[in-house]
Each structure stands twice: as C-alpha cells, then as structure tokens.
Short mmCIF file of C-alpha atoms and ligand atoms in Angstrom, two decimals:
data_model
loop_
_atom_site.label_atom_id
_atom_site.label_comp_id
_atom_site.label_asym_id
_atom_site.label_seq_id
_atom_site.Cartn_x
_atom_site.Cartn_y
_atom_site.Cartn_z
CA MET A 3 3.67 -11.05 -21.60
CA PRO A 4 5.63 -10.38 -18.43
CA GLY A 5 3.52 -9.68 -15.57
CA ILE A 6 5.04 -8.39 -12.43
CA VAL A 7 3.33 -8.06 -9.02
CA VAL A 8 4.66 -5.65 -6.38
CA ILE A 9 3.43 -5.99 -3.14
CA GLY A 10 4.02 -4.89 0.31
CA ALA A 11 5.33 -7.74 2.70
CA GLN A 12 4.73 -6.10 5.80
CA TRP A 13 2.32 -3.58 7.16
CA GLY A 14 2.29 -1.34 4.48
CA ASP A 15 4.77 1.72 3.51
CA GLU A 16 7.71 -0.52 2.76
CA GLY A 17 8.65 1.64 -0.12
CA LYS A 18 6.66 -0.07 -3.03
CA GLY A 19 6.31 3.00 -4.71
CA ARG A 20 10.02 3.79 -4.61
CA ILE A 21 10.12 0.10 -6.16
CA VAL A 22 7.44 0.37 -8.71
CA ASP A 23 9.60 3.82 -9.70
CA TYR A 24 12.33 2.12 -10.48
CA LEU A 25 10.94 -0.92 -12.49
CA ALA A 26 8.29 1.57 -14.30
CA SER A 27 11.21 2.96 -16.72
CA ARG A 28 11.18 -0.45 -18.62
CA ALA A 29 7.26 -1.34 -17.97
CA ASP A 30 4.75 -0.47 -20.49
CA MET A 31 1.90 -0.01 -17.91
CA VAL A 32 1.43 0.18 -14.24
CA VAL A 33 -1.85 -0.74 -12.35
CA ARG A 34 -3.18 -0.19 -9.16
CA TYR A 35 -5.70 -2.97 -8.23
CA GLN A 36 -7.04 -2.61 -4.74
CA GLY A 37 -7.54 0.27 -2.15
CA GLY A 38 -7.84 3.67 -2.35
CA ASN A 39 -6.32 7.06 -1.28
CA ASN A 40 -5.79 5.39 2.28
CA ALA A 41 -2.17 4.47 0.19
CA GLY A 42 0.55 7.06 0.26
CA HIS A 43 3.35 5.80 -2.20
CA THR A 44 6.36 8.29 -1.88
CA VAL A 45 8.76 8.77 -4.90
CA GLU A 46 11.69 11.14 -5.06
CA VAL A 47 12.79 12.17 -8.38
CA ASN A 48 15.24 14.77 -9.06
CA ASP A 49 14.87 16.36 -5.38
CA ILE A 50 10.88 16.75 -5.60
CA ARG A 51 8.93 14.40 -3.08
CA PHE A 52 6.16 13.01 -4.80
CA LYS A 53 2.98 11.69 -2.82
CA LEU A 54 0.98 9.40 -4.46
CA HIS A 55 -2.45 7.94 -3.46
CA LEU A 56 -4.65 6.92 -6.31
CA ILE A 57 -2.77 7.11 -9.35
CA PRO A 58 -0.18 4.52 -10.18
CA SER A 59 3.82 5.37 -9.45
CA GLY A 60 4.20 4.74 -13.54
CA ILE A 61 2.69 8.19 -13.95
CA LEU A 62 6.13 9.62 -13.35
CA HIS A 63 7.85 8.29 -16.36
CA PRO A 64 6.53 9.87 -19.17
CA GLY A 65 4.86 7.63 -21.91
CA LYS A 66 3.74 4.84 -19.42
CA ILE A 67 0.02 3.99 -19.28
CA CYS A 68 -1.47 3.64 -15.70
CA VAL A 69 -4.59 2.30 -14.62
CA ILE A 70 -7.10 2.83 -11.83
CA GLY A 71 -8.15 -0.95 -11.44
CA ASN A 72 -11.76 -2.02 -10.96
CA GLY A 73 -11.03 -3.30 -7.41
CA MET A 74 -10.25 0.10 -6.42
CA VAL A 75 -12.61 2.50 -4.31
CA ILE A 76 -12.06 5.97 -5.96
CA ASP A 77 -12.62 9.29 -3.92
CA PRO A 78 -13.38 11.54 -7.34
CA ILE A 79 -13.08 14.97 -5.59
CA ALA A 80 -9.43 13.08 -4.31
CA LEU A 81 -8.64 12.12 -7.77
CA VAL A 82 -9.22 15.15 -9.45
CA ASP A 83 -7.03 17.00 -6.66
CA GLU A 84 -4.20 14.39 -7.44
CA ILE A 85 -4.48 14.83 -10.87
CA MET A 86 -4.06 18.84 -11.05
CA TYR A 87 -1.13 18.21 -8.22
CA LEU A 88 0.66 16.28 -10.65
CA GLU A 89 -0.08 18.41 -13.52
CA GLY A 90 1.24 21.04 -11.57
CA TYR A 91 4.40 19.52 -12.02
CA GLY A 92 4.01 19.38 -15.93
CA ILE A 93 3.24 15.71 -15.95
CA ASP A 94 0.68 14.81 -18.36
CA VAL A 95 -2.02 12.49 -16.72
CA LYS A 96 -4.90 12.88 -18.63
CA SER A 97 -3.62 11.22 -21.79
CA ARG A 98 -2.16 8.34 -20.11
CA LEU A 99 -4.48 7.27 -17.28
CA LYS A 100 -7.11 5.00 -17.38
CA ILE A 101 -9.62 4.45 -15.06
CA SER A 102 -11.89 1.62 -14.26
CA ASP A 103 -15.48 1.91 -15.14
CA ARG A 104 -16.22 -0.83 -12.81
CA ALA A 105 -14.34 0.80 -9.61
CA HIS A 106 -16.43 2.17 -6.55
CA LEU A 107 -16.97 5.13 -5.44
CA ILE A 108 -15.99 6.71 -1.92
CA MET A 109 -19.00 8.84 -1.08
CA PRO A 110 -19.14 11.75 1.45
CA TYR A 111 -21.24 9.37 4.07
CA HIS A 112 -18.45 6.84 3.68
CA LYS A 113 -15.98 9.25 5.06
CA LEU A 114 -17.76 10.18 7.95
CA LEU A 115 -19.39 7.04 8.56
CA ASP A 116 -15.32 5.74 8.80
CA GLU A 117 -14.70 8.40 11.16
CA VAL A 118 -17.92 8.44 13.61
CA ILE A 119 -17.79 4.35 13.37
CA GLU A 120 -13.72 4.52 14.77
CA GLU A 121 -14.91 7.04 17.28
CA HIS A 122 -17.83 4.46 18.34
CA LYS A 123 -15.24 1.87 18.79
CA GLY A 124 -13.47 3.71 21.19
CA GLU A 125 -10.25 1.66 22.64
CA LEU A 126 -11.08 -0.91 20.03
CA GLN A 127 -10.73 1.42 16.95
CA LEU A 128 -8.09 0.40 14.04
CA GLY A 129 -6.92 3.75 13.90
CA THR A 130 -8.30 3.66 10.15
CA THR A 131 -6.99 6.69 7.49
CA ARG A 132 -10.37 7.97 7.69
CA ARG A 133 -11.04 8.01 4.12
CA GLY A 134 -14.08 6.07 3.90
CA ILE A 135 -12.16 2.86 2.54
CA GLY A 136 -13.85 0.62 5.05
CA PRO A 137 -17.32 1.81 4.42
CA ALA A 138 -17.07 1.85 0.75
CA TYR A 139 -16.20 -1.76 0.52
CA VAL A 140 -18.77 -2.69 2.78
CA ASP A 141 -21.07 -1.11 0.56
CA LYS A 142 -19.74 -2.90 -2.32
CA ALA A 143 -20.53 -6.12 -0.46
CA GLU A 144 -23.46 -5.29 0.33
CA ARG A 145 -24.54 -4.26 -3.47
CA ILE A 146 -25.34 -0.89 -2.59
CA GLY A 147 -22.08 0.67 -4.23
CA ILE A 148 -21.99 3.07 -6.88
CA ARG A 149 -19.43 2.54 -9.19
CA VAL A 150 -17.61 4.81 -11.95
CA CYS A 151 -19.83 3.87 -14.74
CA ASP A 152 -22.79 5.14 -12.73
CA LEU A 153 -21.51 8.33 -12.34
CA LEU A 154 -21.37 8.96 -15.82
CA GLU A 155 -24.98 8.42 -16.21
CA PRO A 156 -26.42 11.49 -14.42
CA LYS A 157 -29.71 10.80 -13.74
CA TYR A 158 -28.88 7.08 -12.50
CA PHE A 159 -26.45 8.23 -10.39
CA GLU A 160 -28.86 10.96 -8.77
CA GLU A 161 -31.35 8.36 -8.39
CA LYS A 162 -28.82 6.06 -6.77
CA VAL A 163 -27.37 8.59 -4.30
CA GLU A 164 -31.17 9.42 -3.25
CA GLN A 165 -31.56 5.54 -2.38
CA ASN A 166 -28.56 5.57 -0.67
CA LEU A 167 -28.88 8.37 1.52
CA ARG A 168 -32.27 7.53 2.94
CA MET A 169 -30.27 4.25 4.12
CA LYS A 170 -27.34 6.06 5.24
CA ASN A 171 -28.99 9.65 6.79
CA GLU A 172 -31.00 7.07 9.35
CA ILE A 173 -27.91 5.79 10.51
CA ILE A 174 -25.87 8.80 10.67
CA GLN A 175 -28.47 10.39 12.61
CA LYS A 176 -30.11 7.57 14.63
CA VAL A 177 -27.29 5.67 15.81
CA TYR A 178 -24.24 8.27 15.86
CA GLY A 179 -26.37 11.47 16.38
CA LYS A 180 -24.55 13.14 13.94
CA LYS A 181 -26.13 15.48 11.06
CA GLY A 182 -27.17 13.52 7.51
CA PHE A 183 -26.19 14.60 4.14
CA GLU A 184 -28.06 16.42 1.45
CA LYS A 185 -28.36 15.05 -1.97
CA GLY A 186 -27.78 18.11 -4.07
CA PRO A 187 -23.85 19.09 -3.02
CA ILE A 188 -23.06 16.02 -3.54
CA ILE A 189 -24.49 15.32 -6.75
CA GLU A 190 -23.06 19.22 -7.82
CA SER A 191 -19.71 18.21 -6.87
CA TYR A 192 -19.39 14.30 -7.93
CA LEU A 193 -20.92 15.56 -11.36
CA LYS A 194 -18.24 18.23 -11.51
CA ALA A 195 -15.63 15.77 -10.79
CA ALA A 196 -17.10 13.50 -13.26
CA GLU A 197 -16.36 15.91 -16.30
CA GLN A 198 -13.31 16.18 -15.23
CA ILE A 199 -12.26 12.25 -15.13
CA LYS A 200 -14.86 11.03 -17.75
CA ASP A 201 -12.47 10.67 -21.13
CA MET A 202 -10.51 8.36 -18.52
CA VAL A 203 -12.54 5.84 -17.97
CA CYS A 204 -13.17 3.10 -20.06
CA ASP A 205 -13.10 -0.76 -19.43
CA THR A 206 -9.65 -1.57 -18.14
CA THR A 207 -9.73 -5.09 -18.14
CA SER A 208 -9.58 -5.22 -22.15
CA ILE A 209 -6.57 -2.76 -22.19
CA ILE A 210 -4.77 -4.87 -19.63
CA TYR A 211 -5.62 -8.29 -21.15
CA GLU A 212 -4.21 -6.51 -24.84
CA PHE A 213 -1.15 -5.53 -23.53
CA SER A 214 -0.28 -8.46 -21.92
CA LYS A 215 -1.31 -10.51 -25.23
CA ASN A 216 1.18 -8.24 -27.07
CA ASP A 217 4.06 -8.75 -24.49
CA LYS A 218 3.69 -5.68 -23.17
CA LYS A 219 5.08 -5.26 -19.68
CA ILE A 220 3.01 -5.06 -16.91
CA LEU A 221 3.51 -4.12 -13.11
CA TYR A 222 0.91 -4.42 -10.66
CA GLU A 223 1.46 -1.97 -8.03
CA GLY A 224 0.19 -3.19 -4.42
CA ALA A 225 -1.07 -0.71 -1.90
CA GLN A 226 -0.82 -1.53 1.91
CA GLY A 227 0.71 -4.70 3.00
CA THR A 228 0.25 -8.41 3.26
CA LEU A 229 -0.58 -8.23 6.95
CA LEU A 230 -3.25 -5.64 6.07
CA ASP A 231 -5.25 -8.23 4.01
CA VAL A 232 -8.55 -8.36 4.92
CA ASP A 233 -8.49 -12.26 4.75
CA LEU A 234 -4.98 -13.22 5.36
CA GLY A 235 -3.83 -10.12 7.71
CA THR A 236 -3.93 -9.46 11.54
CA TYR A 237 -7.62 -9.22 11.22
CA PRO A 238 -9.67 -7.08 12.48
CA TYR A 239 -6.54 -4.56 12.46
CA VAL A 240 -6.53 -4.80 8.69
CA THR A 241 -7.85 -2.62 5.60
CA SER A 242 -10.53 -4.08 3.92
CA SER A 243 -9.19 -5.06 0.54
CA HIS A 244 -6.77 -7.68 -0.38
CA PRO A 245 -3.48 -6.29 -0.98
CA ILE A 246 -1.89 -9.56 -1.81
CA ALA A 247 -0.48 -10.93 -5.21
CA GLY A 248 -3.81 -12.93 -5.25
CA GLY A 249 -5.85 -9.68 -4.84
CA VAL A 250 -4.37 -8.66 -8.39
CA CYS A 251 -6.22 -10.97 -10.31
CA ILE A 252 -9.91 -9.61 -9.02
CA GLY A 253 -8.60 -6.11 -8.76
CA ALA A 254 -7.17 -6.11 -12.17
CA GLY A 255 -9.52 -8.20 -13.63
CA ILE A 256 -7.08 -10.71 -15.30
CA GLY A 257 -6.38 -14.33 -14.78
CA PRO A 258 -3.71 -15.93 -12.95
CA THR A 259 -2.03 -17.17 -16.25
CA LEU A 260 -1.06 -13.46 -16.90
CA ILE A 261 1.26 -13.25 -13.77
CA ASP A 262 4.73 -14.07 -14.04
CA SER A 263 6.74 -13.14 -11.06
CA VAL A 264 5.88 -11.66 -7.32
CA VAL A 265 8.17 -9.04 -6.17
CA GLY A 266 7.63 -8.81 -1.86
CA VAL A 267 8.75 -5.33 -0.68
CA VAL A 268 10.16 -5.90 1.93
CA LYS A 269 11.34 -2.59 4.69
CA ALA A 270 14.99 -3.46 6.39
CA TYR A 271 13.28 -3.41 9.68
CA THR A 272 8.93 -3.16 10.71
CA THR A 273 7.17 -0.41 10.65
CA ARG A 274 3.15 -0.21 11.42
CA VAL A 275 0.80 2.74 11.52
CA GLY A 276 -2.73 2.19 13.32
CA LYS A 277 -3.31 -0.32 16.05
CA GLY A 278 -2.80 -3.99 16.59
CA PRO A 279 -0.32 -6.43 17.93
CA PHE A 280 3.26 -6.03 16.77
CA PRO A 281 5.72 -8.34 18.35
CA THR A 282 8.73 -6.92 17.65
CA GLU A 283 7.93 -3.30 18.23
CA LEU A 284 10.47 -1.16 20.01
CA LEU A 285 9.24 1.30 22.69
CA ASP A 286 12.88 2.19 23.61
CA LYS A 287 15.48 4.57 22.20
CA THR A 288 16.05 2.21 19.24
CA GLY A 289 12.77 2.87 18.05
CA ASP A 290 12.77 6.45 18.44
CA ILE A 291 16.09 6.15 16.51
CA ILE A 292 14.95 4.28 13.66
CA ARG A 293 11.71 6.54 13.21
CA GLU A 294 13.75 9.87 13.24
CA LYS A 295 16.52 8.33 10.70
CA GLY A 296 14.07 6.81 8.56
CA TYR A 297 11.31 9.71 8.72
CA GLU A 298 8.96 7.32 9.71
CA TYR A 299 5.32 9.26 9.47
CA GLY A 300 2.76 8.74 7.58
CA THR A 301 2.74 9.67 3.94
CA THR A 302 -1.41 10.42 3.82
CA THR A 303 -1.75 11.14 7.76
CA GLY A 304 1.37 12.43 9.24
CA ARG A 305 1.04 9.55 11.98
CA PRO A 306 4.16 8.71 13.44
CA ARG A 307 4.88 4.98 12.52
CA ARG A 308 5.82 2.42 15.09
CA CYS A 309 9.00 0.88 14.59
CA GLY A 310 10.48 -2.39 15.44
CA TRP A 311 12.89 -4.87 14.00
CA LEU A 312 12.92 -7.35 11.31
CA ASP A 313 10.22 -10.43 11.77
CA ILE A 314 11.00 -13.57 10.20
CA VAL A 315 8.32 -15.11 11.32
CA MET A 316 5.68 -12.70 9.47
CA LEU A 317 7.83 -12.53 6.25
CA ARG A 318 8.00 -16.61 5.99
CA TYR A 319 4.08 -15.96 6.41
CA ALA A 320 4.42 -13.29 3.58
CA VAL A 321 6.30 -15.47 0.92
CA LYS A 322 3.66 -18.32 1.20
CA VAL A 323 0.67 -16.27 1.13
CA ASN A 324 1.97 -14.23 -2.16
CA GLY A 325 4.09 -16.68 -3.30
CA LEU A 326 7.00 -14.39 -3.57
CA SER A 327 9.22 -14.86 -6.37
CA TYR A 328 11.97 -12.25 -5.25
CA ILE A 329 12.29 -9.95 -2.25
CA ALA A 330 13.20 -5.89 -2.77
CA ILE A 331 14.69 -4.66 0.29
CA THR A 332 14.57 -1.11 1.38
CA LYS A 333 15.89 1.63 3.71
CA LEU A 334 19.12 -0.63 4.80
CA ASP A 335 20.69 2.79 4.94
CA THR A 336 18.24 3.65 7.64
CA LEU A 337 19.73 0.82 9.97
CA GLY A 338 23.19 2.11 9.30
CA GLY A 339 24.96 3.60 12.70
CA LEU A 340 23.50 0.96 14.93
CA GLU A 341 25.94 -1.11 16.88
CA LYS A 342 23.62 -4.58 16.51
CA VAL A 343 20.86 -5.04 14.43
CA LYS A 344 17.83 -7.88 15.58
CA ILE A 345 16.16 -10.48 13.55
CA CYS A 346 13.17 -12.08 15.08
CA ILE A 347 13.34 -15.92 14.11
CA GLY A 348 10.79 -17.32 16.04
CA TYR A 349 8.17 -16.48 18.71
CA LYS A 350 8.24 -17.94 22.63
CA TYR A 351 4.47 -18.44 23.33
CA LYS A 352 3.58 -20.03 26.58
CA GLY A 353 7.02 -21.68 26.75
CA LYS A 354 6.92 -22.75 23.48
CA THR A 355 8.78 -21.79 20.28
CA ILE A 356 6.43 -20.56 17.41
CA THR A 357 7.56 -20.08 13.89
CA ASP A 358 3.90 -20.07 12.00
CA PHE A 359 2.20 -16.47 12.19
CA PRO A 360 -0.75 -17.36 14.32
CA ALA A 361 -4.37 -16.22 13.32
CA SER A 362 -5.26 -15.63 16.86
CA LEU A 363 -4.33 -11.95 17.87
CA ASN A 364 -4.66 -12.94 21.52
CA VAL A 365 -1.84 -15.37 20.66
CA LEU A 366 0.09 -13.13 18.62
CA SER A 367 0.00 -10.61 21.56
CA GLU A 368 1.26 -12.50 23.80
CA CYS A 369 4.46 -13.83 21.51
CA GLU A 370 7.74 -12.86 22.61
CA PRO A 371 10.18 -12.34 19.69
CA ILE A 372 13.51 -14.54 19.90
CA TYR A 373 16.13 -12.60 18.48
CA GLU A 374 19.18 -13.57 16.50
CA GLU A 375 21.65 -10.46 16.69
CA LEU A 376 24.01 -9.49 13.93
CA PRO A 377 26.88 -6.83 13.50
CA GLY A 378 25.67 -3.48 12.35
CA TRP A 379 27.01 -1.28 9.34
CA GLU A 380 28.00 2.28 9.38
CA GLU A 381 26.20 5.18 8.85
CA GLY A 382 26.39 7.48 5.74
CA ILE A 383 26.14 4.70 2.69
CA SER A 384 23.52 6.22 0.03
CA ASP A 385 25.96 7.31 -2.02
CA ILE A 386 27.82 4.29 -2.59
CA LYS A 387 27.77 3.26 -6.35
CA ARG A 388 28.73 -0.30 -6.60
CA VAL A 389 27.52 -3.18 -4.90
CA GLU A 390 30.92 -4.59 -4.07
CA GLU A 391 31.20 -1.28 -2.03
CA LEU A 392 28.54 -2.27 0.39
CA PRO A 393 29.28 -2.69 4.06
CA GLU A 394 30.30 -6.43 4.47
CA ASN A 395 27.74 -6.89 7.20
CA LEU A 396 25.27 -4.93 5.33
CA ILE A 397 25.67 -7.88 2.81
CA LYS A 398 26.06 -10.64 5.66
CA TYR A 399 22.29 -9.07 6.85
CA ILE A 400 21.20 -9.56 3.12
CA TYR A 401 22.76 -13.44 2.81
CA LYS A 402 20.82 -14.06 6.63
CA ILE A 403 17.22 -12.69 5.24
CA GLU A 404 17.62 -14.84 2.15
CA GLU A 405 18.69 -17.94 4.02
CA LEU A 406 15.89 -17.30 6.89
CA THR A 407 12.93 -16.86 4.10
CA GLY A 408 14.36 -18.71 1.19
CA VAL A 409 14.01 -16.45 -1.25
CA LYS A 410 16.21 -14.56 -3.40
CA VAL A 411 17.34 -10.26 -2.79
CA ALA A 412 16.53 -9.09 -6.12
CA PHE A 413 17.05 -5.39 -5.27
CA ILE A 414 18.79 -3.64 -2.38
CA SER A 415 17.76 0.21 -1.98
CA ILE A 416 19.93 2.31 0.12
CA GLY A 417 18.43 5.53 -0.12
CA PRO A 418 14.67 7.32 -1.74
CA LYS A 419 16.18 8.54 -4.82
CA ARG A 420 16.04 6.65 -8.29
CA GLU A 421 20.01 5.92 -8.21
CA GLN A 422 20.27 4.77 -4.65
CA GLY A 423 20.01 1.31 -5.14
CA PHE A 424 21.08 -2.19 -6.54
CA GLU A 425 19.48 -4.42 -9.08
CA ILE A 426 20.75 -7.49 -8.45
CA VAL A 427 18.46 -9.89 -10.41
CA LYS A 428 17.14 -8.60 -13.71
CA LEU A 429 13.17 -8.44 -13.83
CA PHE A 430 11.92 -7.35 -16.55
P1 GDP B 517 5.22 2.60 0.22
O1 GDP B 517 3.63 2.95 0.68
O2 GDP B 517 5.42 1.21 0.30
O3 GDP B 517 4.96 3.31 -1.12
O4 GDP B 517 5.96 3.31 1.03
P2 GDP B 517 6.10 4.90 1.72
O5 GDP B 517 6.42 5.99 0.57
O6 GDP B 517 4.86 5.37 2.27
O7 GDP B 517 7.07 4.91 2.68
C1 GDP B 517 8.57 4.79 2.31
C2 GDP B 517 9.10 6.14 2.74
O8 GDP B 517 11.00 5.47 2.59
C3 GDP B 517 9.35 6.94 1.36
O9 GDP B 517 9.44 8.01 2.06
C4 GDP B 517 10.40 6.93 0.90
O10 GDP B 517 10.71 8.07 -0.09
C5 GDP B 517 11.37 6.10 1.71
N1 GDP B 517 12.48 5.26 1.03
C6 GDP B 517 11.80 4.29 0.07
N2 GDP B 517 13.44 3.37 0.03
C7 GDP B 517 14.29 3.94 0.93
C8 GDP B 517 15.59 3.54 1.11
O11 GDP B 517 16.02 2.85 0.92
N3 GDP B 517 15.98 4.70 2.00
C9 GDP B 517 15.66 5.45 2.65
N4 GDP B 517 16.02 6.34 3.49
N5 GDP B 517 14.25 5.66 2.54
C10 GDP B 517 13.30 5.35 1.66
P1 IMO B 518 0.60 2.45 1.32
O1 IMO B 518 -0.03 1.84 0.47
C1 IMO B 518 0.67 1.85 6.24
C2 IMO B 518 -3.77 1.09 8.07
C3 IMO B 518 -4.35 2.03 8.65
C4 IMO B 518 -5.07 1.36 9.36
C5 IMO B 518 -5.53 -0.15 8.57
C6 IMO B 518 -6.88 0.19 8.18
O2 IMO B 518 1.23 3.88 2.17
O3 IMO B 518 1.34 1.38 2.25
P2 IMO B 518 -7.92 2.01 6.28
O4 IMO B 518 -8.09 3.69 6.01
O5 IMO B 518 -7.44 1.44 5.21
O6 IMO B 518 -9.20 1.42 6.37
O7 IMO B 518 -6.75 1.85 7.78
O8 IMO B 518 -4.30 0.08 7.67
N1 IMO B 518 -3.27 1.59 6.35
C7 IMO B 518 -1.84 1.68 5.76
N2 IMO B 518 -0.81 1.53 6.73
N3 IMO B 518 0.70 2.08 4.45
C8 IMO B 518 -0.71 1.94 4.00
O9 IMO B 518 -0.51 2.11 2.89
C9 IMO B 518 -2.22 1.77 4.71
N4 IMO B 518 -3.56 1.80 4.24
C10 IMO B 518 -3.99 1.75 5.42
O10 IMO B 518 -3.44 2.92 9.14
O11 IMO B 518 -4.14 0.86 10.57
MG1 MG B 519 3.00 4.33 1.95
#
C-alpha cells in the first residue's frame, strides 16, 4: 500500500505541483488534504501552464482518481470555475474527482472577513491570499462551520447560513463598519454550485482506505509549506491549516500506518510571499535577478515573491517535523549564471551561533545568517538530458545539501516541464 506524501519544506511555492505531476504518472490516486484555493500549483504540460488551486495536480494525467480531502476548505464557486477551466482543455474531471462530504465550506463572509481583518491589523497584517481561508478554519474550530454534506441538504443549509449570518453580520457591521450579507444570493449561488458538484461528493475516507488496502499507489499532495504550518511554522505569519506530513492523517482521514515515505520539495533557494521574518532574504540585485529568472510571482495572487539564499537551519527543521525520507530539489536552473551561490548553515544571534530554528519571531528577526559559499554553475541547463551531464558545481551543491540535511535527494528539477528533471531514487 504505497502512500507517498509530498510536502513543501519551505514557505510554499517550492514546486510541489511539478513534482506531484511527475510522480502521478505512476500513481493511482492523488489526494489534497489541507488548505484551499490559497494554493497555486503550476504544472507545465506541452507548453500549457496549468494553474491548480483546489484540484489535485494528478488531474492532468488521464484516469487518475483525485480527492479533495476532509481537511480542506472549499469555496464551491471557485471549485466549479476550476472544473470548467480544466474541462475547457478537454480534461475529464467529473468522473475522477471525489470531494469529501466532511470538508468545510468557505462562505462569502469568510472572504470579506479575511480582507477586513487584514486591513484592521495595519502594520501587523499577514499578507494573506484573502481567499477566506483563516476565517473558514476559525469557524470549523468554533464549531459553527458549514460542511459539504450540509450543502447537499438545502433546507438545513439555509438554516445554517441564516444562523451564521445573524452573528457574522453583527461583526461585519458593528466591528468593521461594512455592509452585511443578504441570505438570498448566497443560498442561490451555493445551491447552484451544489448541483454541479453533488455527484462527486462522497465519503472519501472509504475510497482512500480501499485503495490503500488494495495496494494502489497514493500520492498525498501538500499545499503551502512547513513554515506556514499553524503549529510548526513561523506563527503568526502562517496559514490556518497543517501543511506538514502529519496533516495528512487528519486531513485525508487515514492512519499513519498507511504512509510509507515523505518527500520534501525544496526550492534551490528560498522564497516567501506574504509577511514575516526571512533571515536569508536578499534585498539586493541578486534577489532581483533570482526573482526575474525564476519568475517568482505568486500563482494565486500575482504578488512578487521575496527571494533569498537556501536556508539549512530551516531545512533541518523541516526534515525533523516532517520525518522527511527524501528531498526533491527544484529550480536549480534559476541559480545558473551566478558566480557564487550561498547556503545558510547557521544563524548568529546576540553573538552566539544558533543551529536550531527558533520559535520566537523576535529572535528569528534578529538572526544574521552564517553562509558557506560555493562556486556557481552556468546558465541554460534546462535541456540537459543525462544526469551525468549536469555541471559539476551543481552536483557539488546537491551533495552539500545532502550532507547538511542528512537526507538523500531523490529528484532533481532543472525546468518546469515534465522532461526537465532526473529521478535519482525511484519512489514508486
Ligand atoms: P507549488 O505551489 O509548490 O506547486 O509551486 P508554484 O507552482 O507556486 O511555483 C513553482 C513555479 O516554478 C511554477 O511556476 C513551476 O512551473 C516552476 N518550476 C517548478 N520546477 C521548476 C524548475 O526546476 N525550474 C524552473 N525554472 N521552474 C520550475
Ligand atoms: P502553495 O500551495 C505560498 C501564505 C500567504 C500568507 C499566509 C497566510 O502554492 O505553496 P492564507 O491566505 O493562507 O491565510 O495566507 O500564507 N500562503 C502561501 N504562500 N504558497 C502558498 O501555497 C500559500 N498559501 C498561503 O501568502 O503569507
Ligand atoms: Mg504555489
């Protein structure tokens, strides 16, 4: 029952979609287990750049079953749009997509609250994607959330919306001074979306369990990244779910015994979109070069991503909290052409050296990176077809990462396309 988890080891956008797409050709099922359409997974297939937000990247491979797990928060209008977007490319979605009846819904008031809470925070805002993710998870924890199964019972759904609006409108109007919501248009648009998705809604836990027991190959596709985890990330500059490997058990509804290995996707450098401390951030020309060469702009919001050197303190932390079996490294081509590349191997804090990732953001924001410098490699490596032909200095960079993290690199990516990468360890 091979179950492989693919997670982001940094602050998201590591190239998880690209790695899942590669592995999915040999998988039977691909499962998303947390987050919502805050995620933006880009996958390039035959010169088409697909952007996926809610639907697992496996959908681009004919015949694979794709699951939206119970731990996700779903904006049904965005989901219908994404289904139609994929169908526009002739992709059969409806017969292959399974949507958990236990997943929570993102409601219009969640999106508005996401916006007004951010504005209210002023300087302290997180830089969320404003998709309503945080407020939807808040309602789940507060036990007033509305789930997919509720959407399929129109009368009950209407009652729940009514109850919630009574409270939410008070907050929206009295605390934030904005116009509240009317029930009618919400019911109408959500029930219309329900009609479109109802045949895909089911108890996904049974399907995943059955696939596992029948020795089918299952990929669990993480969204966001380890440092955005609400428990283990750079709190409060995090998302409201559990992107780490442990999140799979809860968000897909499986036991840990069904997981065989965990692959951490690592970008060859570090990026972050949104606010919060970032010790290796490059605010100089090198940062701009990496941003432009790597086209580091958000898939979901289009925001420029902050760029910096690879941070091993952070990666060692990701190795621990995810129990990483392997690393898949992406965007090595982007670093090509730099004379030197740097790796942060520790932090200097108040005259002392720190090698463990700190919990306190006050400490983290005062940490100065300690760098090890390595020679760079040439540009234009994306079309290399044999691993032996990769530049020697690039290979040294990979060995250095393996040595510093203690984890084997199983996949090397040198471009966004399916053929632009090397599988060093066969995972399935
Ligand atoms: P995700 O959210 O982790 O799936 O990552 P994103 O899709 O948000 O961002 C990664 C971006 O890098 C996408 O545009 C990918 O097409 C692209 N990408 C992935 N791997 C590589 C690579 O090895 N080289 C280059 N140049 N681009 C890559
Ligand atoms: P993928 O799956 C990068 C960031 C936001 C913000 C913080 C909280 O494409 O890697 P939220 O809207 O989740 O409440 O925002 O998390 N964030 C991401 N950053 N990649 C993502 O997803 C992200 N999803 C959320 O920018 O800092
Ligand atoms: Mg992304």
